[in-house]
Short mmCIF file of C-alpha atoms in Angstrom, two decimals:
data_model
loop_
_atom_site.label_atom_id
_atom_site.label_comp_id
_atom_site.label_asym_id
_atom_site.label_seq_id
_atom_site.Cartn_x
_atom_site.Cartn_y
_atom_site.Cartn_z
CA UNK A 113 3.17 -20.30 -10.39
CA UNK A 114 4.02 -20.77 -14.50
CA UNK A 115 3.44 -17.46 -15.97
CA UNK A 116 2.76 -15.75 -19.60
CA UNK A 117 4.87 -13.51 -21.10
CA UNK A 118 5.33 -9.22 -21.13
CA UNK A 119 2.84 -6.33 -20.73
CA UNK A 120 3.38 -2.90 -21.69
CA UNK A 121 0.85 -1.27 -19.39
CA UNK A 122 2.04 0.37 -15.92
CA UNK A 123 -0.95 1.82 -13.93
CA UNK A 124 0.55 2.12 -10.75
CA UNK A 125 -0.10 5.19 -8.21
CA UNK A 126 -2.69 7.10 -10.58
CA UNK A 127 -5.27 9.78 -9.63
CA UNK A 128 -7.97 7.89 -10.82
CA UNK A 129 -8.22 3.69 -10.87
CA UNK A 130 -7.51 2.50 -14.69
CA UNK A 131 -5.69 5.76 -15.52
CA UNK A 132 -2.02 4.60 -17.48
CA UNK A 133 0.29 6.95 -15.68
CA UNK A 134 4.17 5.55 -14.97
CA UNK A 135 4.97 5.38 -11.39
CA UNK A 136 7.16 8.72 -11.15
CA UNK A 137 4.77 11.41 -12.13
CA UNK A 138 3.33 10.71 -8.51
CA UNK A 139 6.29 12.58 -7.19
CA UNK A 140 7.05 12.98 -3.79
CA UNK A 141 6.69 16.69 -4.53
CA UNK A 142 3.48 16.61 -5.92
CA UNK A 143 1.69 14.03 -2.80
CA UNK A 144 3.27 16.25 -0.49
CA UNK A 145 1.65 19.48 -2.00
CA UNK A 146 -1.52 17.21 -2.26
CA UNK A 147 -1.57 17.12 1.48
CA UNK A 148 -0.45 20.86 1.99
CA UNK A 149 -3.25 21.58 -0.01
CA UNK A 150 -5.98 19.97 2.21
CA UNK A 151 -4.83 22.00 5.11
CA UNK A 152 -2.39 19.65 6.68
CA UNK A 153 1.29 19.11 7.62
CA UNK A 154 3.47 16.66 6.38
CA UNK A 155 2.47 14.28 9.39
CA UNK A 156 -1.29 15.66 9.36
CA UNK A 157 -3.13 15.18 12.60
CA UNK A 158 -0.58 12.76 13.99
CA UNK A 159 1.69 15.42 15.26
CA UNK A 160 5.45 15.86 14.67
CA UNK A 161 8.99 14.90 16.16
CA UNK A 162 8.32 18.32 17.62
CA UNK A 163 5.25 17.85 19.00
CA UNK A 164 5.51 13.46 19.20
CA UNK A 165 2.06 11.91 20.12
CA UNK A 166 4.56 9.40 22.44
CA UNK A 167 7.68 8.00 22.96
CA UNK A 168 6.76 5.24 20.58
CA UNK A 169 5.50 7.25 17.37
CA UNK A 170 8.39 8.03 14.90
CA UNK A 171 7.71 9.87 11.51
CA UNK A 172 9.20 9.36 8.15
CA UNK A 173 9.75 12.06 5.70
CA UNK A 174 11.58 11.81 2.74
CA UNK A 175 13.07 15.25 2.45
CA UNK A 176 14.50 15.61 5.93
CA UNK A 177 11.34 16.80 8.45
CA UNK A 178 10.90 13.46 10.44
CA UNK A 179 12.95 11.13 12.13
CA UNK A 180 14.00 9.34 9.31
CA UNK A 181 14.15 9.54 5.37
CA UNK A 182 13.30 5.81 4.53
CA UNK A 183 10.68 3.58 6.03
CA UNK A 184 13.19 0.56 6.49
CA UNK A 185 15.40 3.28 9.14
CA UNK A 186 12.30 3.70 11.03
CA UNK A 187 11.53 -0.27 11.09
CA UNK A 188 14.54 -1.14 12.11
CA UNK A 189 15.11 1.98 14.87
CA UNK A 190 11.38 0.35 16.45
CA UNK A 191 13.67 -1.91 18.13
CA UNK A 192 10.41 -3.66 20.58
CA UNK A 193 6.92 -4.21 20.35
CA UNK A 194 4.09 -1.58 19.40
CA UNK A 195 5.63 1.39 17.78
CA UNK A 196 4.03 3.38 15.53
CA UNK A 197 5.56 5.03 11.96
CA UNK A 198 3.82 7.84 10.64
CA UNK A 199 4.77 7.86 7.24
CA UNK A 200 4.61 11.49 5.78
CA UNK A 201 3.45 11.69 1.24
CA UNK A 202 6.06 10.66 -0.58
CA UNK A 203 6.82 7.48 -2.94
CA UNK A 204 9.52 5.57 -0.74
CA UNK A 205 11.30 3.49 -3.20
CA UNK A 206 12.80 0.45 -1.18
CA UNK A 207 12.30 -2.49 0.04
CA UNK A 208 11.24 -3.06 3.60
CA UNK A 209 10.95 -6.45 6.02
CA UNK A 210 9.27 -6.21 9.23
CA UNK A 211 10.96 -8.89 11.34
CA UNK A 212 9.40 -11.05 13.96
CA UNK A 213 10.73 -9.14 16.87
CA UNK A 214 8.59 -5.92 15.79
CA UNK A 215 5.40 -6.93 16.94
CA UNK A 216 2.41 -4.63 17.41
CA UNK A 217 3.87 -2.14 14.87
CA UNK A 218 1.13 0.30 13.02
CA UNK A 219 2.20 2.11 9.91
CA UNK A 220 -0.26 4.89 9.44
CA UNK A 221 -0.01 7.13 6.11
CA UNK A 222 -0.43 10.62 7.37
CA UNK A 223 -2.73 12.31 4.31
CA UNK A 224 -5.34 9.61 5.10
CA UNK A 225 -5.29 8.95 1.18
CA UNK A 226 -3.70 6.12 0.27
CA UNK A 227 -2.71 7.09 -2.95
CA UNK A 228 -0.14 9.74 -1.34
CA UNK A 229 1.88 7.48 0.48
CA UNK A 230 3.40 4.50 -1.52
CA UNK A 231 6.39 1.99 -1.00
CA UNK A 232 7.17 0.47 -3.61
CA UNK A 233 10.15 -1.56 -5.81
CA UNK A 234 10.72 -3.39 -8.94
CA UNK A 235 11.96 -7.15 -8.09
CA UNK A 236 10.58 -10.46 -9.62
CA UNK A 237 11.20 -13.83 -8.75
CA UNK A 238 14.05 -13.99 -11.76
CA UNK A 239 15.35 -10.69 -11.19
CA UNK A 240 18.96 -11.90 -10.64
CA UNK A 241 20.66 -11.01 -7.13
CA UNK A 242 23.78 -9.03 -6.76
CA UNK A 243 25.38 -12.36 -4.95
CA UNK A 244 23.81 -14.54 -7.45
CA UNK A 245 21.02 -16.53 -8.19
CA UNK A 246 17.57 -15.23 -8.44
CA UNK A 247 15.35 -13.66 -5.91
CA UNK A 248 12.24 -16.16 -6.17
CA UNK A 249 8.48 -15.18 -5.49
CA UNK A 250 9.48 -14.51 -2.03
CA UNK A 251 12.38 -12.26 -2.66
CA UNK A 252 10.62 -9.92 -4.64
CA UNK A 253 8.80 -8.78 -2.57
CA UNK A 254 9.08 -4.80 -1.93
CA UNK A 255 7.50 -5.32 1.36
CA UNK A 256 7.72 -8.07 3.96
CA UNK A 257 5.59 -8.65 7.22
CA UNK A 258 6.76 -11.20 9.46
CA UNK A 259 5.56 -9.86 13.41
CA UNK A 260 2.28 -10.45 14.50
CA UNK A 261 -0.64 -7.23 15.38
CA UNK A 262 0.86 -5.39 12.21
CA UNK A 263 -1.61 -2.70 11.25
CA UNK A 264 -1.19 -0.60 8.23
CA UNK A 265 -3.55 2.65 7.16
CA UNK A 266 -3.66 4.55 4.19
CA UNK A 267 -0.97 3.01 2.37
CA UNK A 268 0.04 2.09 -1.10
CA UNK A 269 2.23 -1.26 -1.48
CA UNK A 270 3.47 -1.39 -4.65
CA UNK A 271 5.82 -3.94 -7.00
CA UNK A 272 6.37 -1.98 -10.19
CA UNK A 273 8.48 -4.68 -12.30
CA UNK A 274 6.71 -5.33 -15.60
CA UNK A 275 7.04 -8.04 -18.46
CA UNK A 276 7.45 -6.18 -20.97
CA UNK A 277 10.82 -4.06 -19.76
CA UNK A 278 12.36 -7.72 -18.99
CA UNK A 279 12.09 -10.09 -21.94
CA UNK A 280 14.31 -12.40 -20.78
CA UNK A 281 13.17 -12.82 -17.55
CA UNK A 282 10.60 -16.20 -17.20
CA UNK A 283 10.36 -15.30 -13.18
CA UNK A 284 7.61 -13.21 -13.48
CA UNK A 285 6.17 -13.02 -10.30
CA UNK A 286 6.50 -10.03 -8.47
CA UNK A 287 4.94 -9.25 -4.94
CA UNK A 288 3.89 -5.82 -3.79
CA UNK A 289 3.69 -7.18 -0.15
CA UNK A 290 3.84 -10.64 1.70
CA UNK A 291 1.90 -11.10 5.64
CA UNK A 292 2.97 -13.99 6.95
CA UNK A 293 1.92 -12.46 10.79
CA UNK A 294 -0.91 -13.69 12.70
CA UNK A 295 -3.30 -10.53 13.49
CA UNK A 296 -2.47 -8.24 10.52
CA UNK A 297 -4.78 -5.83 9.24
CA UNK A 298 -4.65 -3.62 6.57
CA UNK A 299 -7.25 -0.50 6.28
CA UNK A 300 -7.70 1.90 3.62
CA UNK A 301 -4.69 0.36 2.04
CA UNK A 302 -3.91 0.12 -1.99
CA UNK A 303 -1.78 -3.26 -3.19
CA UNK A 304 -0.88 -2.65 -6.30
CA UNK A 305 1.33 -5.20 -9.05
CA UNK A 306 0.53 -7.79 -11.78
CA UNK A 307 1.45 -11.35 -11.43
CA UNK A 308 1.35 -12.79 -6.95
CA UNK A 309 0.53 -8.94 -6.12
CA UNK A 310 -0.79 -9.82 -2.55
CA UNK A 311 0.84 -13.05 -0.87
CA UNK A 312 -1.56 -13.27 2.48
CA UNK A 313 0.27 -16.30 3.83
CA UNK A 314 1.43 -17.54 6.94
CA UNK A 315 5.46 -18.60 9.01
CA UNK A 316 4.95 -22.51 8.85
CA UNK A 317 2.60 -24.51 7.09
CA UNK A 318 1.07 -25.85 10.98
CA UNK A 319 0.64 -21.84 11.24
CA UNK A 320 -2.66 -20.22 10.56
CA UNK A 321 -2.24 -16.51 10.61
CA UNK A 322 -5.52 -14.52 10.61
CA UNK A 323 -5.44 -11.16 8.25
CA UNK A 324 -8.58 -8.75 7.72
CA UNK A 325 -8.29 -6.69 4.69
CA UNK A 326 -11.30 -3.70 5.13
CA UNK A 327 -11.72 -1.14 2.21
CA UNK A 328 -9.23 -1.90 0.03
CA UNK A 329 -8.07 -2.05 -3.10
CA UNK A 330 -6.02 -4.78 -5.22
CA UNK A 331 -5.05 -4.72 -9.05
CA UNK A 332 -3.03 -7.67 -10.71
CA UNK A 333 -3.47 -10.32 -13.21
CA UNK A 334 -2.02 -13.69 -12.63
CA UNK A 335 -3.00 -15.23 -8.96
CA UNK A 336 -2.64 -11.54 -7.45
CA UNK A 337 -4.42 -12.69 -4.26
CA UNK A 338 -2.55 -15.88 -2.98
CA UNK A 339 -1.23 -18.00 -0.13
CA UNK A 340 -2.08 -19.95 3.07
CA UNK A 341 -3.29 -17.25 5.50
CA UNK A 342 -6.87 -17.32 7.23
CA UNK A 343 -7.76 -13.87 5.47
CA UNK A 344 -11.36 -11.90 5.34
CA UNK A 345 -11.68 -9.20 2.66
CA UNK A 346 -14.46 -6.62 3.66
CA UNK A 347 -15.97 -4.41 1.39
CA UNK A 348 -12.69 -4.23 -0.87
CA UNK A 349 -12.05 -3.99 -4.56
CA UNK A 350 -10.20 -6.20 -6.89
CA UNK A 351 -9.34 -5.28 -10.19
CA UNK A 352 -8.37 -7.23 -13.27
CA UNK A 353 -5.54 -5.40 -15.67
CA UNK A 354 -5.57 -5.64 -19.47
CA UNK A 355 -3.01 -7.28 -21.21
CA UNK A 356 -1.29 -6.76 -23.83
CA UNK A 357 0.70 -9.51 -24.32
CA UNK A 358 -1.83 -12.17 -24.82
CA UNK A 359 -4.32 -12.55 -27.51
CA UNK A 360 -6.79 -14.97 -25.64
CA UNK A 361 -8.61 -15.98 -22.82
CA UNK A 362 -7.76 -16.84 -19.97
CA UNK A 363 -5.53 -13.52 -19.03
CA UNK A 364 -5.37 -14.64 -15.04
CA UNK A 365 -6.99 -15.51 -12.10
CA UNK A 366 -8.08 -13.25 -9.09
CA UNK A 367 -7.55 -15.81 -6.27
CA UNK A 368 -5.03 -18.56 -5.69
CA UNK A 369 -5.29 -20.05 -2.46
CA UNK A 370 -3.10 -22.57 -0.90
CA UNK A 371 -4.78 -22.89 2.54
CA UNK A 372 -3.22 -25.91 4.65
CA UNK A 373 -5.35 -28.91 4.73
CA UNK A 374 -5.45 -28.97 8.89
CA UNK A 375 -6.79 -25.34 8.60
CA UNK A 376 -10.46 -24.61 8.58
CA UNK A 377 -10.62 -21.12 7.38
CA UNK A 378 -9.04 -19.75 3.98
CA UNK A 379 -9.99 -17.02 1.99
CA UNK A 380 -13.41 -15.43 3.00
CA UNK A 381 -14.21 -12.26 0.52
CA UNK A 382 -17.53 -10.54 1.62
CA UNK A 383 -19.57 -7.06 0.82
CA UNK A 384 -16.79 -6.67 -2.27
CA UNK A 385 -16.43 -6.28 -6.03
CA UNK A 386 -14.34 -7.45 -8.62
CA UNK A 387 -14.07 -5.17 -11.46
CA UNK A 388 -12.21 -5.17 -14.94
CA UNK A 389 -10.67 -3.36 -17.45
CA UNK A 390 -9.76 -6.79 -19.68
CA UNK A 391 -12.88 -8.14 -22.66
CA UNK A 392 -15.80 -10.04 -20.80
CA UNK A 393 -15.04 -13.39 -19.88
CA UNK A 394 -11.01 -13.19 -19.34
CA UNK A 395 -10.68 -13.59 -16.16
CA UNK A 396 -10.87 -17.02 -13.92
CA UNK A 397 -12.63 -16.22 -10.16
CA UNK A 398 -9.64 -18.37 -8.92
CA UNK A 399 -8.00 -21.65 -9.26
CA UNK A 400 -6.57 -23.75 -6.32
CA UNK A 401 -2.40 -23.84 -6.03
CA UNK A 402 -1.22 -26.67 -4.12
CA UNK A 403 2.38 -26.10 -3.49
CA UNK A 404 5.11 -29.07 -3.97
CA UNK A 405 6.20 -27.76 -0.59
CA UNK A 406 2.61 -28.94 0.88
CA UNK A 407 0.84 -31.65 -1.57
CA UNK A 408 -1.74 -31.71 1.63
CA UNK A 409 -3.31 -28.57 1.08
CA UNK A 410 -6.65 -27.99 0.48
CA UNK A 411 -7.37 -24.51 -0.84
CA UNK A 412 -10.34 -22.72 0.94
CA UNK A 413 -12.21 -19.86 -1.39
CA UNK A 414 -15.20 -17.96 -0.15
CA UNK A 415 -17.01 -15.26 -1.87
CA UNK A 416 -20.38 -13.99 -0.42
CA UNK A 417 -22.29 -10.70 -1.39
CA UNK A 418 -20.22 -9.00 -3.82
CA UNK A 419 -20.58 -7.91 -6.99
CA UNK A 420 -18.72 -9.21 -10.25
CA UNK A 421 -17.98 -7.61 -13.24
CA UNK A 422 -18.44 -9.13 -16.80
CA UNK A 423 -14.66 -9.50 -17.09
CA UNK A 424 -15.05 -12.77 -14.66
CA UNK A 425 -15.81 -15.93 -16.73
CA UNK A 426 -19.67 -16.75 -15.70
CA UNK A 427 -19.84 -20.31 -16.95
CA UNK A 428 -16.33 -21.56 -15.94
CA UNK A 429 -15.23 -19.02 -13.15
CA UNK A 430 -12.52 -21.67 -11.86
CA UNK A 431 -9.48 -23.31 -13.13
CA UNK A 432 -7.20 -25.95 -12.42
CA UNK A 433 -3.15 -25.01 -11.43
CA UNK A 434 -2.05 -28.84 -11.88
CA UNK A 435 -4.49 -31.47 -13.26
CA UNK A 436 -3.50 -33.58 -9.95
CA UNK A 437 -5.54 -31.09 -7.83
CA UNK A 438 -8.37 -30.45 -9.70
CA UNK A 439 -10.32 -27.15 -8.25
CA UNK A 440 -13.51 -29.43 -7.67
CA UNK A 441 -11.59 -31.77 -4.90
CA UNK A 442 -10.77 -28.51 -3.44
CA UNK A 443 -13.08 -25.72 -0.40
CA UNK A 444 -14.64 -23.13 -3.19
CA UNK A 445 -18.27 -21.84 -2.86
CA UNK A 446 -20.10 -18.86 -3.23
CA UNK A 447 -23.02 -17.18 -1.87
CA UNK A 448 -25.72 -14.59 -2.87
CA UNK A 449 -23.42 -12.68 -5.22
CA UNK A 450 -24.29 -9.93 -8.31
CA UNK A 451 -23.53 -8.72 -11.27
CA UNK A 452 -23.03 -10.78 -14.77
CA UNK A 453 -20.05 -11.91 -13.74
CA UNK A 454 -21.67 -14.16 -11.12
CA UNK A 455 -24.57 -15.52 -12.90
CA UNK A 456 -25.20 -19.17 -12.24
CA UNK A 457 -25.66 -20.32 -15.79
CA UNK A 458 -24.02 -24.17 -15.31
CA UNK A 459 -24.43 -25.26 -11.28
CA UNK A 460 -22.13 -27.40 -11.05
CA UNK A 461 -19.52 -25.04 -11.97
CA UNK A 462 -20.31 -22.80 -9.43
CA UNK A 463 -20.49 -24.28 -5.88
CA UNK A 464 -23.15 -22.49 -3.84
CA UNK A 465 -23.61 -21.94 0.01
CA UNK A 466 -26.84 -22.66 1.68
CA UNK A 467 -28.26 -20.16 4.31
CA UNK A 468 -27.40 -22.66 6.94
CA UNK A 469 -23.91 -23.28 5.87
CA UNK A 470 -23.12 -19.27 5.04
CA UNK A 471 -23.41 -18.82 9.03
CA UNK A 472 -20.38 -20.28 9.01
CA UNK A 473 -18.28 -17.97 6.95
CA UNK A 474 -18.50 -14.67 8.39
CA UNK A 475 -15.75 -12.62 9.83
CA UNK A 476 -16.23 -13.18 13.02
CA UNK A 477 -15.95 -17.42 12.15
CA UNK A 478 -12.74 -17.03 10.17
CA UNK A 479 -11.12 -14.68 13.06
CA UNK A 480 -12.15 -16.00 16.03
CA UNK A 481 -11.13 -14.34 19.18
CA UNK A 482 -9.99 -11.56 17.42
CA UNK A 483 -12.16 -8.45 16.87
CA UNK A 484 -10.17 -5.88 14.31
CA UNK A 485 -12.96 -4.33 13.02
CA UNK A 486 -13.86 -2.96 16.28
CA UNK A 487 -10.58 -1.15 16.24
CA UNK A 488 -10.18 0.09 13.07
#
């Protein structure tokens, strides 16, 4: 996706949503003392390497206390299906892939406060590779999921790279994590980046992976919700960053979905809110990206009962990517949603749902057979 230039503002793992803090002042220190302080362990309530909950749990501690320091050692010592890494407070600066192999994994983020436990790293798509070449929108991403029945709880996943520390770089996408596994859910969790923060996709464009998202949060500015996946968002927040380096409208777009054409089910966000920090009227709702790798695709956008912020554009809440896939030819619609951000002032920019057809786009339509929410 073509991208504007720098921004100066970092507002990653803060205290408070919205609060400018730089990444390291949430030591690893300070989010374990966090959790000390509410009366726990480093592992909390999910015991210890001591005291293991089963043969299958292995912790992560970054000073030494668990089985391993980083959360890639753990991955890749969760050599079979359904292991579980507790992943003790700490900011766990790497990157991390989760191959196919691994399926069944959980990550679980022992405070139970997301904002204590964060991977995160600084790639973009033209940060240049040791080998050569660039890493591409892929490539940056700090974390990876590839295995089906991944389940992740009380996490942050984080892509710190910003514009304006990289002037050079045109590349300026930069994923905090990319699901490409069927069954993935993420609860409780924090995604947290600027441009392509959360790539829900899928393996192969015949693939539909199915991903529930359930009370979370998601920050970003250009297309920070995108790809191909089947995905429900329940009761999470999205929020829309200020930028600096632009002195107009638009400053981004919340959704960019690339759903396959074959594929009934894209993006269904329900009992959410989209909130903003940018003037009224800068953002887009979404716009539609058809890949050149899949010219086919028809991009599938649902939003039903949640609230919108004046930051989203009222009158003209969509966009177009490329002018040969205009957002109109494309599966957007809405349905019973607040907030002056999702006033219905022109119709016919603004696709609506009847009652009958809203049936049809619930959670339990877009993931079929399986039932994550009962689980969770």
């Amino acid at each position: 996706m073509t991208l504007p230039a720098p921004v100066s503002r970092r507002s990653f793992v803060v205290a408070s949503v919205g609060a400018a803090l730089a990444l390291g002042v949430s030591s690893q220190a300070q989010a374990q003392a966090q959790a000390h302080a509410r009366g726990r362990g480093p592992f909390g309530r999910y015991g210890s390497p001591s005291a293991r909950l089963d043969e299958r749990t292995l912790y992560v501690h970054p000073g030494g206390l668990g089985d391993h320091t980083t959360v890639q050692a753990a991955v890749n010592a969760a050599s079979g299906s359904g292991y579980t890494l507790v992943i003790a407070p700490g900011t766990y600066r790497e990157t991390v892939s989760v191959s196919v192999a691994r399926t069944e994994m959980t990550w679980v983020g022992a405070s139970g406060e997301a904002r204590d436990v964060v991977v995160v790293y600084d790639n973009a798509a033209g940060t240049p590779k040791p080998g050569g070449g660039t890493y591409g929108t892929t490539g940056s991403a700090t974390t990876l999921v590839q295995a089906d029945g991944f389940t992740a709880r009380d996490l942050t996943f984080a892509n710190d790279w910003l514009r304006a520390e990289h002037p050079g770089i045109s590349g300026t996408q930069a994923v905090a994590i990319k699901v490409q596994g069927d069954r993935s859910a993420f609860v409780g969790c924090r995604f947290l980046g600027h441009q392509d923060t959360l790539y829900a996709d899928s393996m192969a464009l015949g693939t539909f992976a199915r991903q529930y998202y359930r009370d979370c949060y998601v920050e970003g500015d250009v297309d920070f919700v995108f790809g191909r996946a089947t995905a429900v968002y329940e009761n999470c927040h999205f929020r829309t960053l200020i930028r600096d380096d632009l002195t107009g409208a638009p400053y981004g777009f919340v959704f960019a979905p690339s759903t396959a054409g074959a594929n009934p089910r894209g993006y269904l966000v329900t009992g959410g809110r989209i909130s903003s920090e940018a003037p009224d009227a800068y953002y887009k709702l979404a716009r539609p990206w058809v890949p050149s790798s899949d010219t086919t695709a028809r991009p599938m956008l649902t939003v039903r009962g949640t609230r919108m912020s004046a930051g989203i554009d009222a009158v003209a809440p969509y966009a177009n990517m490329s002018s040969g896939f205009p957002w109109q030819d494309q599966r957007f619609a809405e349905y019973r949603n607040t907030g002056p951000g999702a006033v219905v002032s022109v119709l016919e920019n603004r696709p609506q749902l009847t009652s009958s057809e809203a049936r049809s786009h619930t959670r339990e339509a877009y993931l079929g057979d399986w039932t994550p929410w009962k689980g969770c």
